[in-house]
């Protein structure tokens, strides 16, 4: 393989992983754009999606599209439940308190998965097959193409939803000021639940995509959640195009570091990058507003 | 304010008396081990309470600071032959530096960046401890850590370690109580009440938050060093993310607004898994559920319950 071929090969594998990070990052952004908290359970939505899918597809034998639809919907409902049963009844509305609740939820979901499905990782056979495409000497698998296409589709849908639909615009109003949104008669509670539904579905989609590639185990959500967060910060926390850009960039940089330096540094690199962005440019690449410094 | 401090001191004196007499009636050394672990958690959670309840910031990296204290001190004593007392202080210095760097970077940003940054720190450190086998011994752990010595007296038995650890912990608590009743503590309290208002009163939020963070990391590091030299064996598994979550759960369960909450939370939740063997299987479920239930139903924790009645 030529020199460019090798680099391109790393970039392709990085883009695939990056699309997954981007989807997790989008989930963080959706919650940031309504409740303005870090939803710690975002990574665990991904794990839940993967486990739902493997059970529906392999144990119940449902056809692929139906299983995927049900798994995505199921995690979306879990998102609503988290908002409805844990966050809304909280007596103390302080963001600190709400973040702690999502931390508790994350640990709880991990425990539940361990109890229901055990500690073994799950995987499913690849949904698309066929020989990989050849681009400039590097091979691009059909699986990677699917992952990238789904990732881009998700951000398109979100953009249109937030810009054009009434509900999407209501969500943006809640993000700008929950009190003002309530004053003009917007159902803030329902809108928060909606954003958690969206966060759940985005997590589930990421879980479905990663399931045939690396599989999921009960604690996959921790690392992937953190990388998704790093991607969101890199792109500009709260910005949808930023999430996609940050995710893809993180994936590619990580793949290049793993390929040319050492694969052991792969995970540490993502965290190092997180600190670097927080130190140098906390508003990220596409951050809308300058992060307030104190 | 002074009356409150006197009340806290009286209570602390009672606790001290109880703690020093209690071992005289204990025959089973296992209880002493559990009591020692409880004391170390109390120290760490007290530091965490200063950060969460007073300065209003979240850390999910305190297991990492424990690991810095434990591995730092153990490696210095093992590889360089430094006396355990000195290595404890050196590890403390290292932790102070790391915590200051981390806090300095992250705490100038408004919003909750610290929680993810500390989590990333803890994970990265955990990976390092597992991967760098030549230095840290890797997943099997690091055995043969020398104990503390006082002259010719080796503090290796459970009982002698008990008195050493509890003395340090009670001293730490005494200092913390002084601190929260001083100007520094009131400044932190003002910060958690409202940053803008505190800033108007001339309290620099960033500086005070960094100080609270560094201090709480120092408590964790000290607990880690004491742990390493007491048990003479450490492994990375002890310092994973779950331990950080456990510490936070103890802090919130006891009540984040009071140092007595730290004593209660760590004092009640540490012995629990040791006394209930079945507990281990459902650890995540219990801690996750407990954390959510406490925060939804009584966010002030146990201490807050008593005040409400």
PDB file of C-alpha atoms in Angstrom, chain B:
ATOM      1  CA  UNK B   1     -20.867  31.655  64.138  1.00  0.00           C
ATOM      2  CA  UNK B   2     -18.567  31.045  67.076  1.00  0.00           C
ATOM      3  CA  UNK B   3     -21.313  29.278  68.997  1.00  0.00           C
ATOM      4  CA  UNK B   4     -21.744  26.928  66.035  1.00  0.00           C
ATOM      5  CA  UNK B   5     -18.025  26.236  65.989  1.00  0.00           C
ATOM      6  CA  UNK B   6     -18.040  25.473  69.715  1.00  0.00           C
ATOM      7  CA  UNK B   7     -20.946  23.082  69.206  1.00  0.00           C
ATOM      8  CA  UNK B   8     -19.110  21.301  66.380  1.00  0.00           C
ATOM      9  CA  UNK B   9     -15.995  21.055  68.544  1.00  0.00           C
ATOM     10  CA  UNK B  10     -17.938  19.552  71.432  1.00  0.00           C
ATOM     11  CA  UNK B  11     -19.436  16.955  69.112  1.00  0.00           C
ATOM     12  CA  UNK B  12     -16.029  16.223  67.637  1.00  0.00           C
ATOM     13  CA  UNK B  13     -14.608  15.740  71.141  1.00  0.00           C
ATOM     14  CA  UNK B  14     -17.352  13.207  71.877  1.00  0.00           C
ATOM     15  CA  UNK B  15     -16.618  11.403  68.617  1.00  0.00           C
ATOM     16  CA  UNK B  16     -12.894  11.372  69.428  1.00  0.00           C
ATOM     17  CA  UNK B  17     -13.498   9.917  72.891  1.00  0.00           C
ATOM     18  CA  UNK B  18     -15.742   7.236  71.433  1.00  0.00           C
ATOM     19  CA  UNK B  19     -13.284   6.368  68.679  1.00  0.00           C
ATOM     20  CA  UNK B  20     -10.361   6.015  71.050  1.00  0.00           C
ATOM     21  CA  UNK B  21     -12.189   3.849  73.579  1.00  0.00           C
ATOM     22  CA  UNK B  22     -14.126   1.681  71.145  1.00  0.00           C
ATOM     23  CA  UNK B  23     -11.250  -0.688  70.161  1.00  0.00           C
ATOM     24  CA  UNK B  24     -10.825  -1.713  73.813  1.00  0.00           C
ATOM     25  CA  UNK B  25     -14.103  -3.610  73.571  1.00  0.00           C
ATOM     26  CA  UNK B  26     -13.504  -5.158  70.160  1.00  0.00           C
ATOM     27  CA  UNK B  27     -12.093  -8.673  69.885  1.00  0.00           C
ATOM     28  CA  UNK B  28     -12.612  -9.322  66.153  1.00  0.00           C
ATOM     29  CA  UNK B  29      -9.787  -7.668  64.140  1.00  0.00           C
ATOM     30  CA  UNK B  30     -11.995  -7.637  61.032  1.00  0.00           C
ATOM     31  CA  UNK B  31     -14.107  -4.908  62.622  1.00  0.00           C
ATOM     32  CA  UNK B  32     -10.950  -2.852  63.061  1.00  0.00           C
ATOM     33  CA  UNK B  33     -10.158  -3.217  59.352  1.00  0.00           C
ATOM     34  CA  UNK B  34     -13.643  -2.035  58.446  1.00  0.00           C
ATOM     35  CA  UNK B  35     -13.326   0.855  60.914  1.00  0.00           C
ATOM     36  CA  UNK B  36     -10.024   1.891  59.344  1.00  0.00           C
ATOM     37  CA  UNK B  37     -11.461   1.888  55.837  1.00  0.00           C
ATOM     38  CA  UNK B  38     -14.436   3.867  57.136  1.00  0.00           C
ATOM     39  CA  UNK B  39     -12.100   6.470  58.635  1.00  0.00           C
ATOM     40  CA  UNK B  40     -10.250   6.901  55.347  1.00  0.00           C
ATOM     41  CA  UNK B  41     -13.533   7.360  53.509  1.00  0.00           C
ATOM     42  CA  UNK B  42     -14.677   9.895  56.106  1.00  0.00           C
ATOM     43  CA  UNK B  43     -11.542  11.935  55.468  1.00  0.00           C
ATOM     44  CA  UNK B  44     -12.034  11.858  51.689  1.00  0.00           C
ATOM     45  CA  UNK B  45     -15.747  12.577  51.851  1.00  0.00           C
ATOM     46  CA  UNK B  46     -15.090  15.494  54.219  1.00  0.00           C
ATOM     47  CA  UNK B  47     -12.865  16.989  51.537  1.00  0.00           C
ATOM     48  CA  UNK B  48     -15.492  16.275  48.916  1.00  0.00           C
ATOM     49  CA  UNK B  49     -18.122  17.985  51.077  1.00  0.00           C
ATOM     50  CA  UNK B  50     -15.992  21.122  51.128  1.00  0.00           C
ATOM     51  CA  UNK B  51     -15.958  21.019  47.329  1.00  0.00           C
ATOM     52  CA  UNK B  52     -19.563  19.999  46.622  1.00  0.00           C
ATOM     53  CA  UNK B  53     -21.510  21.512  49.487  1.00  0.00           C
ATOM     54  CA  UNK B  54     -19.423  24.611  50.068  1.00  0.00           C
ATOM     55  CA  UNK B  55     -17.863  25.546  46.727  1.00  0.00           C
ATOM     56  CA  UNK B  56     -20.677  24.052  44.608  1.00  0.00           C
ATOM     57  CA  UNK B  57     -18.579  22.007  42.165  1.00  0.00           C
ATOM     58  CA  UNK B  58     -18.678  18.305  41.250  1.00  0.00           C
ATOM     59  CA  UNK B  59     -15.692  15.985  41.108  1.00  0.00           C
ATOM     60  CA  UNK B  60     -15.837  12.440  39.791  1.00  0.00           C
ATOM     61  CA  UNK B  61     -12.081  12.072  40.041  1.00  0.00           C
ATOM     62  CA  UNK B  62     -11.415  11.661  43.723  1.00  0.00           C
ATOM     63  CA  UNK B  63     -10.577   7.992  43.315  1.00  0.00           C
ATOM     64  CA  UNK B  64      -7.831   9.289  41.023  1.00  0.00           C
ATOM     65  CA  UNK B  65      -6.441  11.504  43.776  1.00  0.00           C
ATOM     66  CA  UNK B  66      -6.560   8.516  46.139  1.00  0.00           C
ATOM     67  CA  UNK B  67      -4.565   6.606  43.536  1.00  0.00           C
ATOM     68  CA  UNK B  68      -2.031   9.440  43.270  1.00  0.00           C
ATOM     69  CA  UNK B  69      -1.564   9.380  47.041  1.00  0.00           C
ATOM     70  CA  UNK B  70      -1.451   5.596  47.247  1.00  0.00           C
ATOM     71  CA  UNK B  71       0.743   4.833  44.232  1.00  0.00           C
ATOM     72  CA  UNK B  72       2.867   7.946  44.611  1.00  0.00           C
ATOM     73  CA  UNK B  73       3.742   7.199  48.199  1.00  0.00           C
ATOM     74  CA  UNK B  74       4.077   3.442  47.720  1.00  0.00           C
ATOM     75  CA  UNK B  75       6.368   3.749  44.690  1.00  0.00           C
ATOM     76  CA  UNK B  76       8.578   6.340  46.375  1.00  0.00           C
ATOM     77  CA  UNK B  77       8.933   4.096  49.415  1.00  0.00           C
ATOM     78  CA  UNK B  78       9.456   0.911  47.410  1.00  0.00           C
ATOM     79  CA  UNK B  79      11.670   2.059  44.535  1.00  0.00           C
ATOM     80  CA  UNK B  80      13.629   4.876  46.145  1.00  0.00           C
ATOM     81  CA  UNK B  81      13.579   3.687  49.736  1.00  0.00           C
ATOM     82  CA  UNK B  82      12.103   6.947  51.030  1.00  0.00           C
ATOM     83  CA  UNK B  83      10.646   6.726  54.536  1.00  0.00           C
ATOM     84  CA  UNK B  84       6.832   6.273  54.395  1.00  0.00           C
ATOM     85  CA  UNK B  85       6.238   9.528  56.305  1.00  0.00           C
ATOM     86  CA  UNK B  86       8.283  11.494  53.801  1.00  0.00           C
ATOM     87  CA  UNK B  87       6.852   9.671  50.785  1.00  0.00           C
ATOM     88  CA  UNK B  88       3.344  10.485  52.027  1.00  0.00           C
ATOM     89  CA  UNK B  89       4.238  14.170  52.070  1.00  0.00           C
ATOM     90  CA  UNK B  90       5.857  13.960  48.643  1.00  0.00           C
ATOM     91  CA  UNK B  91       2.790  12.245  47.174  1.00  0.00           C
ATOM     92  CA  UNK B  92       0.688  14.961  48.790  1.00  0.00           C
ATOM     93  CA  UNK B  93       2.821  17.580  47.053  1.00  0.00           C
ATOM     94  CA  UNK B  94       2.396  15.797  43.738  1.00  0.00           C
ATOM     95  CA  UNK B  95      -1.385  15.680  44.174  1.00  0.00           C
ATOM     96  CA  UNK B  96      -1.500  19.358  45.099  1.00  0.00           C
ATOM     97  CA  UNK B  97       0.343  20.170  41.871  1.00  0.00           C
ATOM     98  CA  UNK B  98      -1.887  18.013  39.678  1.00  0.00           C
ATOM     99  CA  UNK B  99      -5.097  19.246  41.310  1.00  0.00           C
ATOM    100  CA  UNK B 100      -3.970  22.855  41.021  1.00  0.00           C
ATOM    101  CA  UNK B 101      -3.195  22.449  37.323  1.00  0.00           C
ATOM    102  CA  UNK B 102      -6.513  20.739  36.656  1.00  0.00           C
ATOM    103  CA  UNK B 103      -8.519  23.206  38.721  1.00  0.00           C
ATOM    104  CA  UNK B 104      -6.720  26.203  37.252  1.00  0.00           C
ATOM    105  CA  UNK B 105      -7.541  25.059  33.714  1.00  0.00           C
ATOM    106  CA  UNK B 106     -11.107  23.975  34.188  1.00  0.00           C
ATOM    107  CA  UNK B 107     -12.546  26.143  36.955  1.00  0.00           C
ATOM    108  CA  UNK B 108     -12.130  29.427  35.111  1.00  0.00           C
ATOM    109  CA  UNK B 109     -14.998  28.274  32.887  1.00  0.00           C
ATOM    110  CA  UNK B 110     -18.531  28.819  33.997  1.00  0.00           C
ATOM    111  CA  UNK B 111     -20.680  25.720  33.816  1.00  0.00           C
ATOM    112  CA  UNK B 112     -20.023  22.175  34.775  1.00  0.00           C
ATOM    113  CA  UNK B 113     -16.870  21.266  32.960  1.00  0.00           C
ATOM    114  CA  UNK B 114     -15.159  20.013  36.112  1.00  0.00           C
ATOM    115  CA  UNK B 115     -17.280  16.878  36.412  1.00  0.00           C
ATOM    116  CA  UNK B 116     -16.254  15.570  32.975  1.00  0.00           C
ATOM    117  CA  UNK B 117     -12.676  16.787  33.300  1.00  0.00           C
ATOM    118  CA  UNK B 118     -12.180  14.977  36.623  1.00  0.00           C
ATOM    119  CA  UNK B 119     -13.821  11.881  35.178  1.00  0.00           C
ATOM    120  CA  UNK B 120     -11.410  11.996  32.232  1.00  0.00           C
ATOM    121  CA  UNK B 121      -8.519  12.444  34.675  1.00  0.00           C
ATOM    122  CA  UNK B 122      -9.611   9.433  36.709  1.00  0.00           C
ATOM    123  CA  UNK B 123     -10.018   7.220  33.633  1.00  0.00           C
ATOM    124  CA  UNK B 124      -6.695   8.303  32.148  1.00  0.00           C
ATOM    125  CA  UNK B 125      -4.897   7.618  35.438  1.00  0.00           C
ATOM    126  CA  UNK B 126      -6.618   4.240  35.699  1.00  0.00           C
ATOM    127  CA  UNK B 127      -5.480   3.273  32.195  1.00  0.00           C
ATOM    128  CA  UNK B 128      -1.981   4.402  33.077  1.00  0.00           C
ATOM    129  CA  UNK B 129      -1.876   2.292  36.251  1.00  0.00           C
ATOM    130  CA  UNK B 130      -3.052  -0.750  34.292  1.00  0.00           C
ATOM    131  CA  UNK B 131      -0.785  -0.221  31.277  1.00  0.00           C
ATOM    132  CA  UNK B 132       2.515   0.871  32.881  1.00  0.00           C
ATOM    133  CA  UNK B 133       3.222  -2.575  34.307  1.00  0.00           C
ATOM    134  CA  UNK B 134       6.951  -2.040  34.771  1.00  0.00           C
ATOM    135  CA  UNK B 135       6.330   0.842  37.128  1.00  0.00           C
ATOM    136  CA  UNK B 136       3.021   0.105  38.822  1.00  0.00           C
ATOM    137  CA  UNK B 137       2.847  -3.685  38.664  1.00  0.00           C
ATOM    138  CA  UNK B 138      -0.201  -3.493  36.371  1.00  0.00           C
ATOM    139  CA  UNK B 139      -3.555  -5.121  37.131  1.00  0.00           C
ATOM    140  CA  UNK B 140      -2.208  -7.692  39.662  1.00  0.00           C
ATOM    141  CA  UNK B 141      -1.179  -4.804  41.905  1.00  0.00           C
ATOM    142  CA  UNK B 142       1.750  -3.656  43.950  1.00  0.00           C
ATOM    143  CA  UNK B 143       2.614  -5.796  47.023  1.00  0.00           C
ATOM    144  CA  UNK B 144       5.059  -5.309  49.877  1.00  0.00           C
ATOM    145  CA  UNK B 145       4.554  -1.619  50.637  1.00  0.00           C
ATOM    146  CA  UNK B 146       6.429  -0.793  53.856  1.00  0.00           C
ATOM    147  CA  UNK B 147       4.332   0.324  56.868  1.00  0.00           C
ATOM    148  CA  UNK B 148       4.802   3.505  58.897  1.00  0.00           C
ATOM    149  CA  UNK B 149       7.304   3.354  61.759  1.00  0.00           C
ATOM    150  CA  UNK B 150       7.607   5.365  64.955  1.00  0.00           C
ATOM    151  CA  UNK B 151      11.150   4.785  66.183  1.00  0.00           C
ATOM    152  CA  UNK B 152      11.303   1.046  66.672  1.00  0.00           C
ATOM    153  CA  UNK B 153       7.529   0.696  66.682  1.00  0.00           C
ATOM    154  CA  UNK B 154       6.100  -0.665  63.407  1.00  0.00           C
ATOM    155  CA  UNK B 155       2.530   0.459  62.822  1.00  0.00           C
ATOM    156  CA  UNK B 156       1.533  -2.659  60.929  1.00  0.00           C
ATOM    157  CA  UNK B 157      -1.157  -4.257  63.086  1.00  0.00           C
ATOM    158  CA  UNK B 158      -4.802  -3.339  62.663  1.00  0.00           C
ATOM    159  CA  UNK B 159      -4.904  -1.780  66.121  1.00  0.00           C
ATOM    160  CA  UNK B 160      -1.854   0.454  65.760  1.00  0.00           C
ATOM    161  CA  UNK B 161      -2.984   1.464  62.275  1.00  0.00           C
ATOM    162  CA  UNK B 162      -6.400   2.200  63.757  1.00  0.00           C
ATOM    163  CA  UNK B 163      -4.994   4.768  66.162  1.00  0.00           C
ATOM    164  CA  UNK B 164      -2.762   6.309  63.502  1.00  0.00           C
ATOM    165  CA  UNK B 165      -5.512   6.583  60.897  1.00  0.00           C
ATOM    166  CA  UNK B 166      -8.196   7.847  63.250  1.00  0.00           C
ATOM    167  CA  UNK B 167      -5.822  10.429  64.702  1.00  0.00           C
ATOM    168  CA  UNK B 168      -5.110  11.801  61.248  1.00  0.00           C
ATOM    169  CA  UNK B 169      -8.782  11.696  60.254  1.00  0.00           C
ATOM    170  CA  UNK B 170      -9.997  13.405  63.431  1.00  0.00           C
ATOM    171  CA  UNK B 171      -7.310  16.044  63.058  1.00  0.00           C
ATOM    172  CA  UNK B 172      -8.411  16.548  59.456  1.00  0.00           C
ATOM    173  CA  UNK B 173     -12.008  16.949  60.608  1.00  0.00           C
ATOM    174  CA  UNK B 174     -10.961  19.398  63.341  1.00  0.00           C
ATOM    175  CA  UNK B 175      -9.135  21.541  60.784  1.00  0.00           C
ATOM    176  CA  UNK B 176     -12.066  21.337  58.371  1.00  0.00           C
ATOM    177  CA  UNK B 177     -14.491  22.544  61.023  1.00  0.00           C
ATOM    178  CA  UNK B 178     -12.201  25.462  61.797  1.00  0.00           C
ATOM    179  CA  UNK B 179     -12.000  26.205  58.114  1.00  0.00           C
ATOM    180  CA  UNK B 180     -15.728  26.235  57.387  1.00  0.00           C
ATOM    181  CA  UNK B 181     -16.306  28.578  60.317  1.00  0.00           C
ATOM    182  CA  UNK B 182     -13.568  30.911  59.112  1.00  0.00           C
ATOM    183  CA  UNK B 183     -13.722  33.562  56.411  1.00  0.00           C
ATOM    184  CA  UNK B 184     -12.576  31.036  53.812  1.00  0.00           C
ATOM    185  CA  UNK B 185     -15.459  28.671  54.576  1.00  0.00           C
ATOM    186  CA  UNK B 186     -17.998  31.485  54.586  1.00  0.00           C
ATOM    187  CA  UNK B 187     -16.671  32.636  51.228  1.00  0.00           C
ATOM    188  CA  UNK B 188     -17.212  29.128  49.827  1.00  0.00           C
ATOM    189  CA  UNK B 189     -20.706  29.023  51.276  1.00  0.00           C
ATOM    190  CA  UNK B 190     -21.449  32.376  49.648  1.00  0.00           C
ATOM    191  CA  UNK B 191     -20.207  30.983  46.326  1.00  0.00           C
ATOM    192  CA  UNK B 192     -22.527  27.991  46.422  1.00  0.00           C
ATOM    193  CA  UNK B 193     -25.395  30.335  47.306  1.00  0.00           C
ATOM    194  CA  UNK B 194     -24.884  32.496  44.263  1.00  0.00           C
ATOM    195  CA  UNK B 195     -21.732  33.235  42.343  1.00  0.00           C
ATOM    196  CA  UNK B 196     -22.735  36.678  41.131  1.00  0.00           C
ATOM    197  CA  UNK B 197     -23.670  37.833  44.622  1.00  0.00           C
ATOM    198  CA  UNK B 198     -20.442  36.425  46.065  1.00  0.00           C
ATOM    199  CA  UNK B 199     -18.384  38.114  43.376  1.00  0.00           C
ATOM    200  CA  UNK B 200     -20.066  41.434  44.237  1.00  0.00           C
ATOM    201  CA  UNK B 201     -18.838  40.983  47.801  1.00  0.00           C
ATOM    202  CA  UNK B 202     -15.293  40.720  46.542  1.00  0.00           C
ATOM    203  CA  UNK B 203     -14.974  36.942  46.515  1.00  0.00           C
ATOM    204  CA  UNK B 204     -13.047  35.812  43.461  1.00  0.00           C
ATOM    205  CA  UNK B 205     -15.009  32.669  42.436  1.00  0.00           C
ATOM    206  CA  UNK B 206     -12.209  31.077  40.485  1.00  0.00           C
ATOM    207  CA  UNK B 207      -9.586  31.471  43.188  1.00  0.00           C
ATOM    208  CA  UNK B 208     -11.810  30.134  45.966  1.00  0.00           C
ATOM    209  CA  UNK B 209     -13.099  27.232  43.897  1.00  0.00           C
ATOM    210  CA  UNK B 210      -9.574  26.204  42.935  1.00  0.00           C
ATOM    211  CA  UNK B 211      -8.547  26.308  46.585  1.00  0.00           C
ATOM    212  CA  UNK B 212     -11.500  24.156  47.627  1.00  0.00           C
ATOM    213  CA  UNK B 213     -10.732  21.694  44.840  1.00  0.00           C
ATOM    214  CA  UNK B 214      -7.032  21.469  45.716  1.00  0.00           C
ATOM    215  CA  UNK B 215      -7.789  21.015  49.410  1.00  0.00           C
ATOM    216  CA  UNK B 216     -10.312  18.252  48.765  1.00  0.00           C
ATOM    217  CA  UNK B 217      -7.808  16.513  46.474  1.00  0.00           C
ATOM    218  CA  UNK B 218      -5.194  16.749  49.227  1.00  0.00           C
ATOM    219  CA  UNK B 219      -7.519  14.973  51.689  1.00  0.00           C
ATOM    220  CA  UNK B 220      -8.073  12.202  49.156  1.00  0.00           C
ATOM    221  CA  UNK B 221      -4.333  11.869  48.538  1.00  0.00           C
ATOM    222  CA  UNK B 222      -3.612  11.634  52.258  1.00  0.00           C
ATOM    223  CA  UNK B 223      -6.274   8.951  52.640  1.00  0.00           C
ATOM    224  CA  UNK B 224      -4.737   7.080  49.711  1.00  0.00           C
ATOM    225  CA  UNK B 225      -1.237   7.132  51.216  1.00  0.00           C
ATOM    226  CA  UNK B 226      -2.507   5.956  54.605  1.00  0.00           C
ATOM    227  CA  UNK B 227      -4.417   3.194  52.835  1.00  0.00           C
ATOM    228  CA  UNK B 228      -1.369   1.991  50.884  1.00  0.00           C
ATOM    229  CA  UNK B 229       0.974   1.837  53.890  1.00  0.00           C
ATOM    230  CA  UNK B 230      -1.704   0.267  56.077  1.00  0.00           C
ATOM    231  CA  UNK B 231      -2.783  -2.576  53.753  1.00  0.00           C
ATOM    232  CA  UNK B 232       0.730  -2.938  52.194  1.00  0.00           C
ATOM    233  CA  UNK B 233      -0.941  -3.892  48.908  1.00  0.00           C
ATOM    234  CA  UNK B 234      -2.709  -1.800  46.253  1.00  0.00           C
ATOM    235  CA  UNK B 235      -4.136  -2.562  42.824  1.00  0.00           C
ATOM    236  CA  UNK B 236      -5.727  -0.333  40.157  1.00  0.00           C
ATOM    237  CA  UNK B 237      -9.152  -1.953  40.633  1.00  0.00           C
ATOM    238  CA  UNK B 238      -9.587  -0.067  43.914  1.00  0.00           C
ATOM    239  CA  UNK B 239      -9.311   3.285  42.189  1.00  0.00           C
ATOM    240  CA  UNK B 240     -11.763   2.918  39.315  1.00  0.00           C
ATOM    241  CA  UNK B 241     -14.580   5.319  38.495  1.00  0.00           C
ATOM    242  CA  UNK B 242     -17.001   3.428  40.658  1.00  0.00           C
ATOM    243  CA  UNK B 243     -15.073   4.392  43.769  1.00  0.00           C
ATOM    244  CA  UNK B 244     -15.394   8.053  42.790  1.00  0.00           C
ATOM    245  CA  UNK B 245     -19.144   7.592  42.430  1.00  0.00           C
ATOM    246  CA  UNK B 246     -19.274   5.830  45.799  1.00  0.00           C
ATOM    247  CA  UNK B 247     -17.535   8.755  47.475  1.00  0.00           C
ATOM    248  CA  UNK B 248     -19.943  11.245  45.911  1.00  0.00           C
ATOM    249  CA  UNK B 249     -22.898   9.070  46.962  1.00  0.00           C
ATOM    250  CA  UNK B 250     -21.623   9.043  50.559  1.00  0.00           C
ATOM    251  CA  UNK B 251     -21.299  12.813  50.535  1.00  0.00           C
ATOM    252  CA  UNK B 252     -24.818  13.393  49.197  1.00  0.00           C
ATOM    253  CA  UNK B 253     -26.434  10.678  51.312  1.00  0.00           C
ATOM    254  CA  UNK B 254     -25.055  12.152  54.517  1.00  0.00           C
ATOM    255  CA  UNK B 255     -25.841  15.699  53.505  1.00  0.00           C
ATOM    256  CA  UNK B 256     -23.632  17.911  51.416  1.00  0.00           C
ATOM    257  CA  UNK B 257     -24.175  21.063  53.435  1.00  0.00           C
ATOM    258  CA  UNK B 258     -22.481  19.843  56.587  1.00  0.00           C
ATOM    259  CA  UNK B 259     -19.248  18.093  57.438  1.00  0.00           C
ATOM    260  CA  UNK B 260     -21.264  15.915  59.795  1.00  0.00           C
ATOM    261  CA  UNK B 261     -22.981  14.658  56.656  1.00  0.00           C
ATOM    262  CA  UNK B 262     -19.589  13.358  55.519  1.00  0.00           C
ATOM    263  CA  UNK B 263     -19.110  11.543  58.835  1.00  0.00           C
ATOM    264  CA  UNK B 264     -22.603  10.062  58.664  1.00  0.00           C
ATOM    265  CA  UNK B 265     -22.548   9.193  54.954  1.00  0.00           C
ATOM    266  CA  UNK B 266     -19.138   7.534  54.934  1.00  0.00           C
ATOM    267  CA  UNK B 267     -19.696   6.081  58.402  1.00  0.00           C
ATOM    268  CA  UNK B 268     -22.917   4.335  57.381  1.00  0.00           C
ATOM    269  CA  UNK B 269     -22.240   3.407  53.755  1.00  0.00           C
ATOM    270  CA  UNK B 270     -18.646   2.094  54.073  1.00  0.00           C
ATOM    271  CA  UNK B 271     -19.398  -0.804  56.443  1.00  0.00           C
ATOM    272  CA  UNK B 272     -22.581  -1.775  54.549  1.00  0.00           C
ATOM    273  CA  UNK B 273     -21.003  -3.928  51.783  1.00  0.00           C
ATOM    274  CA  UNK B 274     -18.704  -5.535  54.356  1.00  0.00           C
ATOM    275  CA  UNK B 275     -21.626  -6.567  56.534  1.00  0.00           C
ATOM    276  CA  UNK B 276     -23.989  -7.646  53.735  1.00  0.00           C
ATOM    277  CA  UNK B 277     -22.290 -10.167  51.473  1.00  0.00           C
ATOM    278  CA  UNK B 278     -25.110 -10.220  48.889  1.00  0.00           C
ATOM    279  CA  UNK B 279     -24.678  -6.490  48.470  1.00  0.00           C
ATOM    280  CA  UNK B 280     -21.768  -6.876  46.078  1.00  0.00           C
ATOM    281  CA  UNK B 281     -23.915  -8.258  43.265  1.00  0.00           C
ATOM    282  CA  UNK B 282     -26.244  -5.285  43.246  1.00  0.00           C
ATOM    283  CA  UNK B 283     -23.658  -2.607  44.084  1.00  0.00           C
ATOM    284  CA  UNK B 284     -24.313  -0.444  41.015  1.00  0.00           C
ATOM    285  CA  UNK B 285     -28.069  -0.727  41.340  1.00  0.00           C
ATOM    286  CA  UNK B 286     -28.040   0.140  45.036  1.00  0.00           C
ATOM    287  CA  UNK B 287     -25.655   3.094  44.714  1.00  0.00           C
ATOM    288  CA  UNK B 288     -27.298   4.455  41.559  1.00  0.00           C
ATOM    289  CA  UNK B 289     -30.777   4.065  43.015  1.00  0.00           C
ATOM    290  CA  UNK B 290     -29.729   5.521  46.353  1.00  0.00           C
ATOM    291  CA  UNK B 291     -28.116   8.511  44.676  1.00  0.00           C
ATOM    292  CA  UNK B 292     -31.239   9.276  42.651  1.00  0.00           C
ATOM    293  CA  UNK B 293     -33.642   8.679  45.540  1.00  0.00           C
ATOM    294  CA  UNK B 294     -31.702  10.913  47.925  1.00  0.00           C
ATOM    295  CA  UNK B 295     -31.441  13.726  45.396  1.00  0.00           C
ATOM    296  CA  UNK B 296     -35.095  13.577  44.366  1.00  0.00           C
ATOM    297  CA  UNK B 297     -36.646  13.135  47.803  1.00  0.00           C
ATOM    298  CA  UNK B 298     -34.283  14.781  50.275  1.00  0.00           C
ATOM    299  CA  UNK B 299     -31.506  16.692  48.521  1.00  0.00           C
ATOM    300  CA  UNK B 300     -30.144  17.863  51.876  1.00  0.00           C
ATOM    301  CA  UNK B 301     -29.271  14.297  52.891  1.00  0.00           C
ATOM    302  CA  UNK B 302     -29.569  12.731  56.340  1.00  0.00           C
ATOM    303  CA  UNK B 303     -28.402  15.842  58.148  1.00  0.00           C
ATOM    304  CA  UNK B 304     -31.028  17.887  56.315  1.00  0.00           C
ATOM    305  CA  UNK B 305     -33.774  15.464  57.379  1.00  0.00           C
ATOM    306  CA  UNK B 306     -33.038  16.098  61.010  1.00  0.00           C
ATOM    307  CA  UNK B 307     -33.070  19.857  60.516  1.00  0.00           C
ATOM    308  CA  UNK B 308     -36.428  19.721  58.736  1.00  0.00           C
ATOM    309  CA  UNK B 309     -38.053  17.908  61.612  1.00  0.00           C
TER     310      UNK B 309
END
